[in-house]
């Protein structure tokens, strides 16, 4: 299912019973997956292809519309993606976002010019007299997120301006007759306050889709795909981490092939406090899965000794995981398959999904660290899904709410939350600080709107005073974020008393930490995990 460089080998030809939906053409944006997630939220199936494969995909798909993404290039640049003009002749509506709008405008006879400077950040747009289908119901003005250098200065024939900002006259344009629309801003980013409504207008009113792509159809489709892939006798070894992704992946595979699924839980020494006990109890005793725990803390921690580079850490951990699965798989007669809870965002942030030209940010261990000679075929029933879809599917399949609502925990575990050297002692420090952070936030009920809340151990020591004595110990940071999907995030607010309690408890109870700092960075431009 996957090539050795991590790119999905399962191309559009191989997807059975493809539902009617939208094609997203990835023109080099970091946000292609986010666009997909938002369109799915509006209840439609959609797929992403790079410009080079877009026309073939458009012809194969049961196509209801096309979304042209943004991208870093200028339409005049030598390295601008070569977008096939045939996409505008498919007889379906087209929505161009930022670069996509500029390409469409220029291709249809309009003019695009450089502004001389980038316009970046929140901008207010005002709607014109007749907003049309795309902007219907969005009010007379709204805040959107802009990020562009060039802009459209003269419209192609048949288009009109439907919204403007102070610096961008043609902030949204429409040709209602053809169903062609362009927006200079990014409706997919949560900073665009009514962006989701705009995208839903495109899906439901412009493309006329029913909006019925929901958890039940996703779950049944994925179960059927696993059944077909694994066949009558195949066995799957699946790494259970305790997180929601691998749990839902396990339940899907279990529904598909029953007790031919063997779950492995690796205690890699990089787990949170109490995690091993929790996982064993929840999955072995309650869900009733066949679960083996592998004791591998020494193996991981010794391989990581002296390694400080984040990408190297991720690669080492990914490699070790796969080795363990391979060893475990030998215990089963026909375990040719390796199950993983890889999500769509994991794929995009590790490799250019579907061959697109997006930059690598982090190698997520379950995609970036696969060895070239992997002899097992991958079973990744969540590979095309986003976290919220995974939770909905899990709920539909009857998974315990406590498992479904656990905060996400990265595959490489605490290793990517220890900046600098990883040692058993530093792991213990972080485990304790993290347990205090989590317990205090949860007992105050402050976690309801948070995506993640955890501690990070910094490679910094600073001077403190305890009683009358001088201390010289480590510092930790609190990372508390709000997010819908982990793709973008804002730092979350905790009240001062709660912050004080967390800080006091860490400094008083964790010997080796004498300073707590607060991380107030959003994503982008920072990421959620520090490494
Ligand atoms: P970043 O740090 O990229 O994280 O902003 C986005 C979300 O992904 C989680 N994350 C991972 N999940 N394997 C995973 O399964 C990984 O290697 C990994 N790295 C980051 C992170 O916790 C956040 O929710």
XYZ file of C-alpha atoms and ligand atoms in Angstrom:
555
model
C 0.000 0.000 0.000
C 2.908 2.349 0.607
C 6.131 2.900 -1.241
C 9.386 2.932 0.696
C 9.650 6.723 0.591
C 6.346 6.917 2.382
C 4.320 8.221 -0.537
C 0.935 6.551 -0.869
C 1.151 3.929 -3.565
C -2.597 3.495 -3.494
C -3.447 6.024 -6.174
C -6.853 7.116 -7.312
C -7.325 4.130 -9.602
C -7.212 1.708 -6.663
C -9.888 3.191 -4.396
C -13.012 1.019 -4.640
C -16.462 2.605 -4.882
C -15.152 6.123 -4.835
C -17.974 8.407 -3.669
C -19.016 11.478 -5.662
C -16.937 14.371 -4.400
C -14.417 17.137 -4.893
C -10.925 17.215 -6.316
C -8.445 19.443 -4.501
C -5.511 20.424 -6.674
C -2.428 20.895 -4.474
C -0.467 23.798 -5.922
C 2.187 23.677 -3.195
C 0.271 24.920 -0.157
C 0.846 23.715 3.423
C -2.938 23.798 3.727
C -4.103 21.208 1.169
C -4.994 18.749 3.950
C -6.690 21.453 5.902
C -8.849 22.300 2.888
C -9.724 18.610 2.624
C -10.603 18.449 6.300
C -12.882 21.456 6.056
C -14.629 20.101 2.975
C -15.133 16.749 4.714
C -16.580 18.643 7.669
C -19.090 20.074 5.214
C -20.036 16.446 4.512
C -18.300 15.642 1.257
C -15.729 13.135 0.121
C -12.682 14.829 -1.417
C -9.219 13.900 -2.579
C -5.972 15.780 -3.101
C -3.768 15.514 -6.179
C -0.819 17.559 -7.394
C -1.234 19.587 -10.583
C 0.609 16.930 -12.599
C -1.995 14.258 -11.807
C -5.044 16.474 -11.479
C -6.493 16.138 -14.959
C -6.264 12.344 -14.987
C -7.839 12.293 -11.514
C -10.611 14.669 -12.584
C -11.456 12.362 -15.469
C -11.485 9.254 -13.230
C -13.417 10.693 -10.303
C -17.146 11.040 -9.946
C -16.463 14.750 -9.927
C -18.765 17.356 -8.401
C -16.313 20.267 -8.257
C -12.688 21.361 -8.113
C -10.796 23.389 -5.518
C -7.503 24.951 -6.620
C -5.311 25.482 -3.546
C -2.979 28.319 -2.694
C 0.748 27.985 -3.228
C 4.005 29.797 -2.620
C 4.798 30.620 -6.261
C 3.906 33.650 -8.354
C 1.947 32.802 -11.511
C 4.840 34.410 -13.402
C 7.613 32.436 -11.670
C 9.611 29.835 -13.618
C 8.853 27.227 -10.974
C 5.090 27.943 -10.945
C 3.178 24.627 -11.047
C 2.071 23.625 -14.496
C -1.697 23.480 -14.011
C -3.676 21.835 -16.839
C -6.166 24.281 -18.358
C -8.496 21.353 -19.022
C -9.499 21.560 -15.350
C -11.594 24.596 -16.284
C -13.397 22.621 -18.992
C -14.757 19.740 -16.904
C -18.224 21.290 -16.650
C -18.076 21.434 -12.834
C -17.755 24.405 -10.434
C -14.264 25.581 -9.519
C -13.122 27.437 -6.398
C -9.677 29.035 -6.610
C -8.024 29.912 -3.302
C -5.239 32.552 -3.329
C -2.757 31.225 -5.913
C -5.586 29.094 -7.338
C -7.675 32.228 -7.890
C -4.742 34.020 -9.502
C -4.026 31.112 -11.840
C -7.687 30.842 -12.843
C -8.003 34.595 -13.409
C -4.891 34.792 -15.527
C -5.774 31.687 -17.513
C -9.220 33.090 -18.309
C -7.842 36.448 -19.510
C -7.568 38.556 -16.315
C -4.470 40.286 -14.980
C -2.374 39.381 -11.932
C 0.277 41.733 -10.554
C 2.850 41.692 -7.745
C 1.960 43.927 -4.812
C 5.611 44.535 -4.015
C 5.068 43.210 -0.496
C 3.343 40.300 1.164
C -0.031 40.915 2.784
C -0.144 38.601 5.795
C -2.607 38.200 8.649
C -6.140 39.125 9.667
C -8.016 41.403 7.244
C -11.587 42.612 7.184
C -13.511 42.139 3.952
C -16.799 43.770 2.976
C -19.309 41.971 0.797
C -20.711 43.583 -2.355
C -24.431 44.206 -3.020
C -25.142 40.753 -4.442
C -22.900 38.311 -2.638
C -24.070 35.315 -4.690
C -24.045 31.637 -3.698
C -20.508 31.482 -2.332
C -20.855 34.246 0.246
C -24.570 33.804 0.977
C -25.395 34.140 4.666
C -21.953 35.420 5.676
C -23.141 38.925 6.605
C -21.924 42.265 5.276
C -18.377 42.033 6.609
C -16.127 39.403 8.144
C -12.529 38.786 9.176
C -10.398 36.576 6.927
C -6.790 35.393 6.819
C -4.667 36.721 3.963
C -1.229 35.520 2.932
C -0.219 36.607 -0.559
C 2.249 38.611 -2.616
C 0.502 38.886 -5.999
C -3.128 39.827 -6.541
C -5.695 39.966 -9.326
C -5.926 43.507 -10.757
C -8.288 42.979 -13.723
C -11.041 40.366 -13.827
C -11.576 37.903 -16.661
C -14.749 38.316 -18.749
C -17.912 37.124 -16.993
C -16.549 37.664 -13.444
C -17.606 40.261 -10.872
C -16.163 41.278 -7.509
C -18.203 39.997 -4.572
C -15.989 41.116 -1.661
C -13.155 43.617 -1.130
C -10.736 44.584 1.615
C -8.959 47.905 2.063
C -5.856 46.725 0.247
C -7.353 44.096 -2.024
C -10.205 45.196 -4.291
C -10.889 41.722 -5.682
C -10.827 39.764 -2.403
C -13.557 37.419 -3.724
C -14.777 37.084 -7.309
C -17.562 35.121 -8.972
C -18.792 33.943 -12.330
C -22.146 32.504 -11.233
C -23.048 31.284 -14.681
C -20.044 28.981 -14.906
C -19.863 28.280 -11.157
C -16.307 29.674 -11.012
C -15.269 31.444 -7.810
C -12.039 32.868 -6.454
C -10.984 34.062 -3.009
C -7.722 35.873 -2.332
C -7.900 34.850 1.349
C -7.739 31.414 3.007
C -11.204 30.215 4.093
C -9.699 26.894 5.283
C -7.681 28.499 8.104
C -9.587 28.901 11.358
C -8.521 32.574 11.584
C -10.997 33.179 8.715
C -13.969 33.498 11.015
C -16.692 32.333 8.593
C -14.468 30.330 6.287
C -16.188 27.039 7.071
C -19.569 28.473 6.040
C -18.064 29.682 2.779
C -16.683 26.221 2.020
C -20.010 24.619 2.979
C -21.745 27.008 0.552
C -19.410 25.797 -2.177
C -20.037 22.111 -1.372
C -23.797 22.228 -0.848
C -25.109 25.153 -2.898
C -22.601 25.594 -5.693
C -21.660 21.924 -6.286
C -25.059 20.608 -5.179
C -23.618 17.784 -3.063
C -25.902 16.289 -0.397
C -23.398 16.643 2.487
C -23.917 13.045 3.617
C -20.274 11.923 3.994
C -20.405 11.006 7.682
C -18.913 8.632 10.252
C -21.025 5.595 9.360
C -20.151 5.679 5.674
C -16.480 6.293 6.451
C -16.335 3.401 8.958
C -18.111 0.864 6.755
C -15.961 1.827 3.784
C -12.710 1.433 5.744
C -13.811 -1.918 7.204
C -14.578 -3.163 3.693
C -11.202 -1.958 2.408
C -9.308 -3.767 5.203
C -11.285 -6.981 4.537
C -10.385 -6.842 0.880
C -6.715 -6.062 1.482
C -6.048 -8.692 4.159
C -8.091 -11.446 2.517
C -9.444 -14.648 4.063
C -6.330 -15.803 5.939
C -4.025 -12.800 6.461
C -3.085 -11.718 9.978
C -2.368 -8.159 11.059
C 0.067 -7.018 13.730
C -0.944 -3.595 14.996
C 0.922 -1.266 17.296
C -1.387 0.043 19.958
C -0.134 3.227 21.611
C -3.078 3.954 23.844
C -3.913 7.016 21.779
C -7.161 7.414 19.924
C -5.720 6.789 16.450
C -4.300 3.339 16.991
C -7.350 2.435 19.118
C -9.786 3.294 16.319
C -7.528 1.658 13.735
C -7.532 -1.506 15.891
C -11.310 -1.536 16.189
C -11.734 -1.106 12.430
C -9.300 -3.943 11.707
C -10.921 -6.072 14.425
C -14.334 -5.561 12.830
C -12.873 -6.547 9.481
C -10.881 -9.670 10.415
C -11.707 -10.510 14.049
C -9.110 -12.468 15.979
C -6.640 -12.436 13.126
C -5.665 -9.037 14.560
C -2.780 -9.138 17.060
C -2.095 -5.921 18.969
C 1.338 -5.063 20.271
C 1.962 -2.406 22.872
C 5.588 -1.321 23.090
C 6.736 0.045 26.423
C 9.522 2.150 24.919
C 10.359 4.018 28.122
C 9.062 7.202 26.488
C 5.531 6.890 27.853
C 3.648 9.157 30.214
C 3.185 8.262 33.865
C 0.758 5.357 34.334
C 0.293 4.888 30.595
C 1.240 1.241 30.384
C -1.181 0.177 33.114
C -3.982 2.228 31.570
C -3.529 0.757 28.110
C -3.315 -2.814 29.333
C -6.426 -2.394 31.426
C -8.493 -0.595 28.779
C -7.701 -2.758 25.796
C -7.056 -6.200 27.232
C -9.687 -6.203 29.949
C -12.381 -4.047 28.361
C -12.173 -4.122 24.567
C -10.973 -7.733 24.610
C -8.264 -7.385 21.978
C -5.375 -9.842 21.752
C -2.693 -7.599 23.307
C 0.991 -8.272 23.977
C 3.162 -5.779 25.878
C 6.797 -5.679 24.796
C 9.318 -4.410 27.366
C 11.701 -2.318 25.312
C 12.555 0.710 27.434
C 16.284 -0.070 27.633
C 16.484 -0.743 23.942
C 14.992 2.642 22.970
C 16.655 4.763 25.630
C 20.134 3.349 24.921
C 19.734 3.957 21.164
C 18.745 7.557 21.894
C 21.680 8.266 24.218
C 23.558 11.362 23.100
C 21.133 12.108 20.242
C 19.825 15.675 20.313
C 18.739 16.252 16.717
C 14.917 16.008 16.564
C 14.771 14.340 13.168
C 17.383 11.756 14.202
C 15.373 10.986 17.340
C 12.240 10.461 15.267
C 14.008 8.239 12.748
C 15.638 6.076 15.454
C 12.335 5.598 17.265
C 10.437 4.839 14.056
C 13.063 2.306 13.065
C 13.020 0.577 16.469
C 9.233 0.350 16.426
C 9.205 -1.305 13.032
C 11.955 -3.740 14.080
C 9.933 -4.788 17.110
C 6.803 -5.290 15.057
C 8.749 -7.339 12.593
C 10.121 -9.537 15.382
C 6.677 -9.904 16.935
C 5.077 -10.708 13.607
C 7.242 -13.816 13.307
C 5.157 -15.389 16.082
C 2.122 -15.540 13.799
C 1.585 -17.851 10.855
C 0.448 -15.404 8.201
C 1.166 -11.979 9.662
C 2.157 -10.270 6.468
C 0.463 -7.062 7.481
C 1.431 -4.190 9.770
C -1.484 -2.104 11.059
C -0.964 1.567 11.943
C -3.104 4.484 13.032
C -1.481 6.898 10.601
C -3.640 9.965 9.919
C -3.807 12.240 6.921
C -1.978 15.080 8.737
C 0.850 12.652 9.648
C 1.248 11.935 5.968
C 1.247 15.530 4.763
C 3.704 16.749 7.362
C 6.168 13.939 6.621
C 6.044 13.595 2.884
C 4.470 15.494 0.080
C 1.140 13.670 0.026
C 0.247 12.212 -3.352
C 3.492 13.567 -4.781
C 2.668 17.225 -4.084
C 5.412 19.768 -3.583
C 4.938 20.707 0.074
C 8.000 21.117 2.341
C 8.845 18.462 4.994
C 8.251 19.838 8.508
C 8.652 16.767 10.738
C 9.036 13.069 10.071
C 6.174 11.505 11.956
C 7.522 8.223 13.150
C 4.857 6.046 11.633
C 5.503 7.376 8.152
C 8.995 8.828 7.970
C 10.977 6.051 9.627
C 9.993 3.058 7.545
C 12.947 0.995 6.308
C 13.363 0.424 2.595
C 13.184 -3.345 2.965
C 9.933 -3.461 4.927
C 8.570 -6.872 4.160
C 5.142 -6.245 5.624
C 2.323 -4.604 3.819
C 0.787 -1.638 5.620
C -2.814 -1.531 6.779
C -3.632 2.082 7.575
C -7.395 2.526 7.728
C -7.101 6.151 8.918
C -4.598 7.297 6.336
C -7.157 9.443 4.548
C -8.868 10.737 7.698
C -8.546 13.641 10.086
C -8.618 13.402 13.871
C -12.194 14.567 14.284
C -13.341 12.052 11.674
C -11.418 9.365 13.558
C -13.222 10.259 16.786
C -16.589 10.176 15.018
C -15.791 6.777 13.518
C -14.651 5.499 16.928
C -17.878 6.709 18.496
C -19.911 5.050 15.762
C -18.022 1.791 16.417
C -18.800 2.001 20.138
C -15.387 2.877 21.582
C -15.239 4.159 25.155
C -15.521 7.974 25.333
C -12.520 8.116 27.712
C -10.313 6.602 25.041
C -11.825 8.723 22.278
C -11.312 11.998 24.097
C -7.730 11.425 25.334
C -5.402 14.173 24.298
C -3.211 13.278 21.327
C 0.214 11.866 22.191
C 2.924 11.688 19.529
C 4.301 8.311 18.435
C 7.870 9.240 19.512
C 6.422 10.014 22.948
C 8.310 12.045 25.521
C 11.436 11.935 23.319
C 10.128 14.886 21.303
C 9.237 16.737 24.488
C 12.776 16.575 25.874
C 14.807 19.157 24.038
C 18.404 17.959 24.126
C 19.706 14.727 25.675
C 17.353 11.915 26.572
C 18.371 10.064 29.740
C 16.343 7.909 32.155
C 16.688 10.680 34.753
C 15.414 13.412 32.436
C 12.558 11.139 31.344
C 11.566 10.740 34.989
C 11.654 14.516 35.538
C 9.402 15.140 32.567
C 7.025 12.298 33.455
C 6.463 13.780 36.901
C 6.089 17.376 35.659
C 3.706 16.241 32.935
C 1.576 14.186 35.325
C 1.168 17.214 37.604
C 0.272 19.475 34.662
C -2.331 17.065 33.339
C -3.848 16.260 36.726
C -4.214 19.912 37.747
C -5.762 20.994 34.438
C -8.173 18.075 34.400
C -9.207 18.387 38.016
C -9.924 22.095 37.454
C -12.072 21.090 34.429
C -9.963 23.449 32.290
C -9.298 20.892 29.567
C -12.685 21.017 27.831
C -11.555 23.416 25.100
C -7.945 22.346 24.931
C -6.430 20.173 22.232
C -3.308 19.345 24.242
C -1.760 20.335 27.565
C 1.608 18.972 28.559
C 5.072 19.761 29.881
C 8.291 20.004 27.872
C 11.734 19.602 29.428
C 14.204 22.259 28.281
C 17.965 21.877 27.830
C 18.501 24.836 30.120
C 19.528 25.021 33.752
C 18.986 28.080 35.845
C 19.683 29.249 39.369
C 17.023 29.139 42.036
C 16.718 29.355 45.779
C 14.994 26.664 47.875
C 14.789 27.418 51.574
C 18.121 29.130 52.050
C 20.024 27.015 49.582
C 21.045 27.731 46.020
C 19.731 25.348 43.345
C 20.917 24.938 39.780
C 18.342 22.811 38.006
C 16.344 22.264 34.800
C 13.502 24.380 33.461
C 10.283 23.033 31.961
C 7.742 24.713 29.711
C 3.981 24.313 29.770
C 2.511 23.791 26.307
C -1.216 24.387 26.344
C -2.951 24.670 22.988
C -6.379 25.005 21.452
C -6.857 23.465 18.031
C -9.453 21.778 15.865
C -7.162 19.337 14.156
C -3.538 19.938 15.134
C -2.852 21.548 11.751
C -3.141 25.051 13.144
C -3.251 25.957 16.829
C -3.451 28.824 19.239
C -1.932 28.891 22.725
C -4.607 28.326 25.318
C -5.368 30.516 28.289
C -5.320 29.133 31.855
C -6.281 31.220 34.819
C -3.566 32.541 37.044
C -4.425 30.454 40.117
C -4.311 27.266 38.098
C -0.967 28.229 36.531
C 0.362 29.059 39.971
C -0.747 25.682 41.345
C 0.904 23.797 38.502
C 4.117 25.774 38.818
C 4.263 25.468 42.628
C 3.628 21.760 42.556
C 6.238 21.065 39.856
C 8.923 23.136 41.567
C 8.136 21.731 45.014
C 7.550 18.104 44.076
C 9.902 17.434 41.165
C 13.482 17.398 42.415
C 15.546 18.629 39.458
C 13.180 21.281 38.102
C 13.332 24.757 39.649
C 11.686 26.885 36.946
C 8.442 26.665 34.934
C 7.846 28.833 31.873
C 4.778 29.251 29.676
C 4.869 28.728 25.907
C 2.719 31.372 24.201
C 3.365 30.529 20.541
C 0.715 29.667 17.977
C 1.015 27.263 15.041
C 2.008 28.490 12.519
C 4.676 29.713 12.830
C 5.612 27.402 15.754
C 4.588 23.745 15.927
C 2.734 22.121 18.823
C 5.443 19.667 19.880
C 8.851 21.233 20.399
C 10.633 18.677 18.228
P 3.140 19.404 15.513
O 4.214 19.328 16.528
O 3.593 18.915 14.158
O 2.013 18.391 15.989
O 2.491 20.754 15.436
C 0.740 18.313 15.440
C -0.004 17.218 16.168
O 0.570 15.947 15.840
C 1.048 15.285 16.998
N 2.311 14.661 16.617
C 2.456 13.364 16.294
N 1.575 12.337 16.259
N 3.288 10.849 15.563
C 2.002 11.095 15.906
O 1.210 10.145 15.890
C 4.230 11.817 15.571
O 5.389 11.583 15.254
C 3.783 13.135 15.962
N 4.428 14.330 16.077
C 3.491 15.253 16.480
C 1.206 16.374 18.045
O 1.093 15.837 19.355
C 0.080 17.329 17.677
O -1.155 16.917 18.202
